[in-house]
mmCIF file of C-alpha atoms in Angstrom:
data_model
loop_
_atom_site.group_PDB
_atom_site.id
_atom_site.type_symbol
_atom_site.label_atom_id
_atom_site.label_comp_id
_atom_site.label_asym_id
_atom_site.label_seq_id
_atom_site.Cartn_x
_atom_site.Cartn_y
_atom_site.Cartn_z
ATOM 1 C CA GLN A 1 1.957 6.478 -17.656
ATOM 2 C CA ILE A 2 0.396 5.731 -14.283
ATOM 3 C CA GLN A 3 0.632 7.946 -11.222
ATOM 4 C CA LEU A 4 0.089 6.853 -7.631
ATOM 5 C CA VAL A 5 -0.665 9.259 -4.791
ATOM 6 C CA GLU A 6 -0.767 8.093 -1.189
ATOM 7 C CA SER A 7 -2.446 9.814 1.722
ATOM 8 C CA GLY A 8 -3.534 9.129 5.284
ATOM 9 C CA GLY A 9 -0.248 8.858 7.088
ATOM 10 C CA GLY A 10 0.500 10.658 10.314
ATOM 11 C CA LEU A 11 1.427 10.375 13.956
ATOM 12 C CA VAL A 12 -0.534 7.945 16.096
ATOM 13 C CA GLN A 13 -0.143 6.516 19.573
ATOM 14 C CA LEU A 14 0.587 2.910 20.389
ATOM 15 C CA GLY A 15 -2.516 0.804 19.746
ATOM 16 C CA GLY A 16 -4.104 3.391 17.500
ATOM 17 C CA SER A 17 -5.387 3.115 13.937
ATOM 18 C CA LEU A 18 -4.782 4.768 10.601
ATOM 19 C CA LYS A 19 -6.199 4.247 7.129
ATOM 20 C CA LEU A 20 -3.967 4.835 4.145
ATOM 21 C CA SER A 21 -5.256 5.494 0.660
ATOM 22 C CA CYS A 22 -3.589 5.252 -2.717
ATOM 23 C CA VAL A 23 -5.209 6.684 -5.821
ATOM 24 C CA ALA A 24 -4.059 5.450 -9.201
ATOM 25 C CA SER A 25 -4.542 7.643 -12.257
ATOM 26 C CA GLY A 26 -3.229 8.007 -15.761
ATOM 27 C CA ASN A 27 -3.963 7.369 -19.372
ATOM 28 C CA ARG A 28 -3.743 3.607 -19.048
ATOM 29 C CA PHE A 29 -6.887 2.922 -17.084
ATOM 30 C CA PRO A 30 -7.334 -0.666 -18.368
ATOM 31 C CA HIS A 31 -3.861 -1.406 -17.034
ATOM 32 C CA ILE A 32 -4.833 0.070 -13.684
ATOM 33 C CA ILE A 33 -7.832 -2.246 -13.452
ATOM 34 C CA SER A 34 -5.790 -5.262 -14.509
ATOM 35 C CA SER A 35 -3.105 -4.964 -11.907
ATOM 36 C CA THR A 36 -1.992 -5.871 -8.442
ATOM 37 C CA MET A 37 -1.822 -2.943 -6.065
ATOM 38 C CA GLY A 38 -0.150 -3.077 -2.725
ATOM 39 C CA TRP A 39 1.999 -1.559 -0.039
ATOM 40 C CA TYR A 40 5.609 -1.728 0.977
ATOM 41 C CA ARG A 41 7.198 0.102 3.858
ATOM 42 C CA GLN A 42 10.677 1.232 4.723
ATOM 43 C CA ALA A 43 12.007 2.313 8.083
ATOM 44 C CA PRO A 44 15.282 4.252 8.407
ATOM 45 C CA GLY A 45 18.227 1.922 8.008
ATOM 46 C CA ASN A 46 16.045 -0.959 6.856
ATOM 47 C CA GLU A 47 15.266 -2.448 3.493
ATOM 48 C CA ARG A 48 11.885 -1.906 1.916
ATOM 49 C CA GLU A 49 9.561 -4.714 2.980
ATOM 50 C CA PHE A 50 6.283 -6.029 1.641
ATOM 51 C CA VAL A 51 3.178 -5.228 3.685
ATOM 52 C CA ALA A 52 0.034 -6.192 1.772
ATOM 53 C CA SER A 53 -1.501 -6.399 -1.689
ATOM 54 C CA VAL A 54 -4.753 -6.925 -3.589
ATOM 55 C CA SER A 55 -4.722 -8.495 -7.037
ATOM 56 C CA SER A 56 -7.028 -7.700 -9.941
ATOM 57 C CA THR A 57 -9.046 -10.791 -9.005
ATOM 58 C CA GLY A 58 -9.400 -9.684 -5.406
ATOM 59 C CA ARG A 59 -6.821 -11.971 -3.892
ATOM 60 C CA ARG A 60 -5.284 -10.459 -0.779
ATOM 61 C CA ASP A 61 -1.834 -11.142 0.597
ATOM 62 C CA CYS A 62 -0.132 -9.674 3.633
ATOM 63 C CA ALA A 63 3.051 -10.024 5.588
ATOM 64 C CA ALA A 64 3.045 -12.198 8.674
ATOM 65 C CA SER A 65 4.079 -9.229 10.793
ATOM 66 C CA VAL A 66 0.828 -7.379 10.065
ATOM 67 C CA LYS A 67 -1.618 -10.249 9.663
ATOM 68 C CA GLY A 68 -4.676 -9.750 11.831
ATOM 69 C CA ARG A 69 -3.917 -6.054 12.268
ATOM 70 C CA PHE A 70 -3.750 -4.638 8.742
ATOM 71 C CA THR A 71 -6.351 -5.099 6.005
ATOM 72 C CA SER A 72 -5.928 -4.085 2.382
ATOM 73 C CA SER A 73 -8.856 -3.440 0.042
ATOM 74 C CA ARG A 74 -9.707 -1.859 -3.301
ATOM 75 C CA ASP A 75 -12.775 0.068 -4.311
ATOM 76 C CA ASN A 76 -15.179 -1.078 -7.042
ATOM 77 C CA THR A 77 -13.295 0.795 -9.735
ATOM 78 C CA SER A 78 -10.089 -0.921 -8.601
ATOM 79 C CA SER A 79 -8.249 2.347 -8.893
ATOM 80 C CA VAL A 80 -8.120 3.181 -5.187
ATOM 81 C CA LEU A 81 -6.280 1.033 -2.695
ATOM 82 C CA TYR A 82 -6.709 1.209 1.054
ATOM 83 C CA LEU A 83 -4.739 -0.067 4.001
ATOM 84 C CA GLN A 84 -6.581 -0.157 7.295
ATOM 85 C CA MET A 85 -4.020 -0.391 10.066
ATOM 86 C CA ASN A 86 -5.132 -1.285 13.575
ATOM 87 C CA SER A 87 -3.268 -1.989 16.810
ATOM 88 C CA LEU A 88 -0.310 -0.007 15.556
ATOM 89 C CA GLN A 89 3.047 -0.603 17.193
ATOM 90 C CA PRO A 90 6.287 1.389 17.187
ATOM 91 C CA ASP A 91 7.780 -1.207 14.814
ATOM 92 C CA ASP A 92 5.177 -0.135 12.256
ATOM 93 C CA THR A 93 6.844 3.268 12.020
ATOM 94 C CA ALA A 94 8.009 3.645 8.435
ATOM 95 C CA ARG A 95 7.349 5.351 5.171
ATOM 96 C CA TYR A 96 4.605 3.434 3.371
ATOM 97 C CA TYR A 97 4.783 3.180 -0.397
ATOM 98 C CA CYS A 98 1.972 2.215 -2.730
ATOM 99 C CA TYR A 99 2.818 0.196 -5.819
ATOM 100 C CA LEU A 100 0.967 -1.022 -8.866
ATOM 101 C CA ARG A 101 2.152 -3.917 -10.991
ATOM 102 C CA THR A 102 0.343 -4.445 -14.264
ATOM 103 C CA ASP A 103 -0.868 -7.943 -15.058
ATOM 104 C CA LEU A 104 0.100 -7.688 -18.715
ATOM 105 C CA SER A 105 3.762 -6.720 -18.525
ATOM 106 C CA ALA A 106 4.536 -6.712 -14.781
ATOM 107 C CA THR A 107 5.591 -3.081 -15.088
ATOM 108 C CA THR A 108 5.718 -1.602 -11.610
ATOM 109 C CA TYR A 109 4.867 1.940 -10.613
ATOM 110 C CA TRP A 110 5.521 3.537 -7.222
ATOM 111 C CA GLY A 111 4.069 6.384 -5.253
ATOM 112 C CA GLN A 112 6.093 8.901 -3.255
ATOM 113 C CA GLY A 113 5.103 7.386 0.061
ATOM 114 C CA THR A 114 3.373 8.558 3.197
ATOM 115 C CA GLN A 115 4.955 8.610 6.638
ATOM 116 C CA VAL A 116 3.465 6.648 9.511
ATOM 117 C CA THR A 117 4.873 7.253 12.971
ATOM 118 C CA VAL A 118 3.712 5.308 16.015
ATOM 119 C CA SER A 119 4.652 6.775 19.376
ATOM 120 C CA SER A 120 4.959 4.739 22.531
#
């Protein structure tokens, strides 16, 4: 089993920055390394939407709505995922969820989420 724990959310003013972290742990460490980790977000009344991801090979993808403002990265052990969020806007207000999808079986794990609120 793999567990994901997010942190770093909070309340920030328009134009501010936050850095989210997601730590992956469990007894399947090789599967953690060989995985894509990323972020989705969900605002009240909206569907969960893709934000950004980093693959096991280092490929980065992000949604058009956050491109140029958000940057995702992984540490050298590939077990910690970050999301640097700059120039935050009220539309970025949502609960941000970390996910991990294993390369081998495409099994997906989710964290509990961390709330980001941007005030205007």
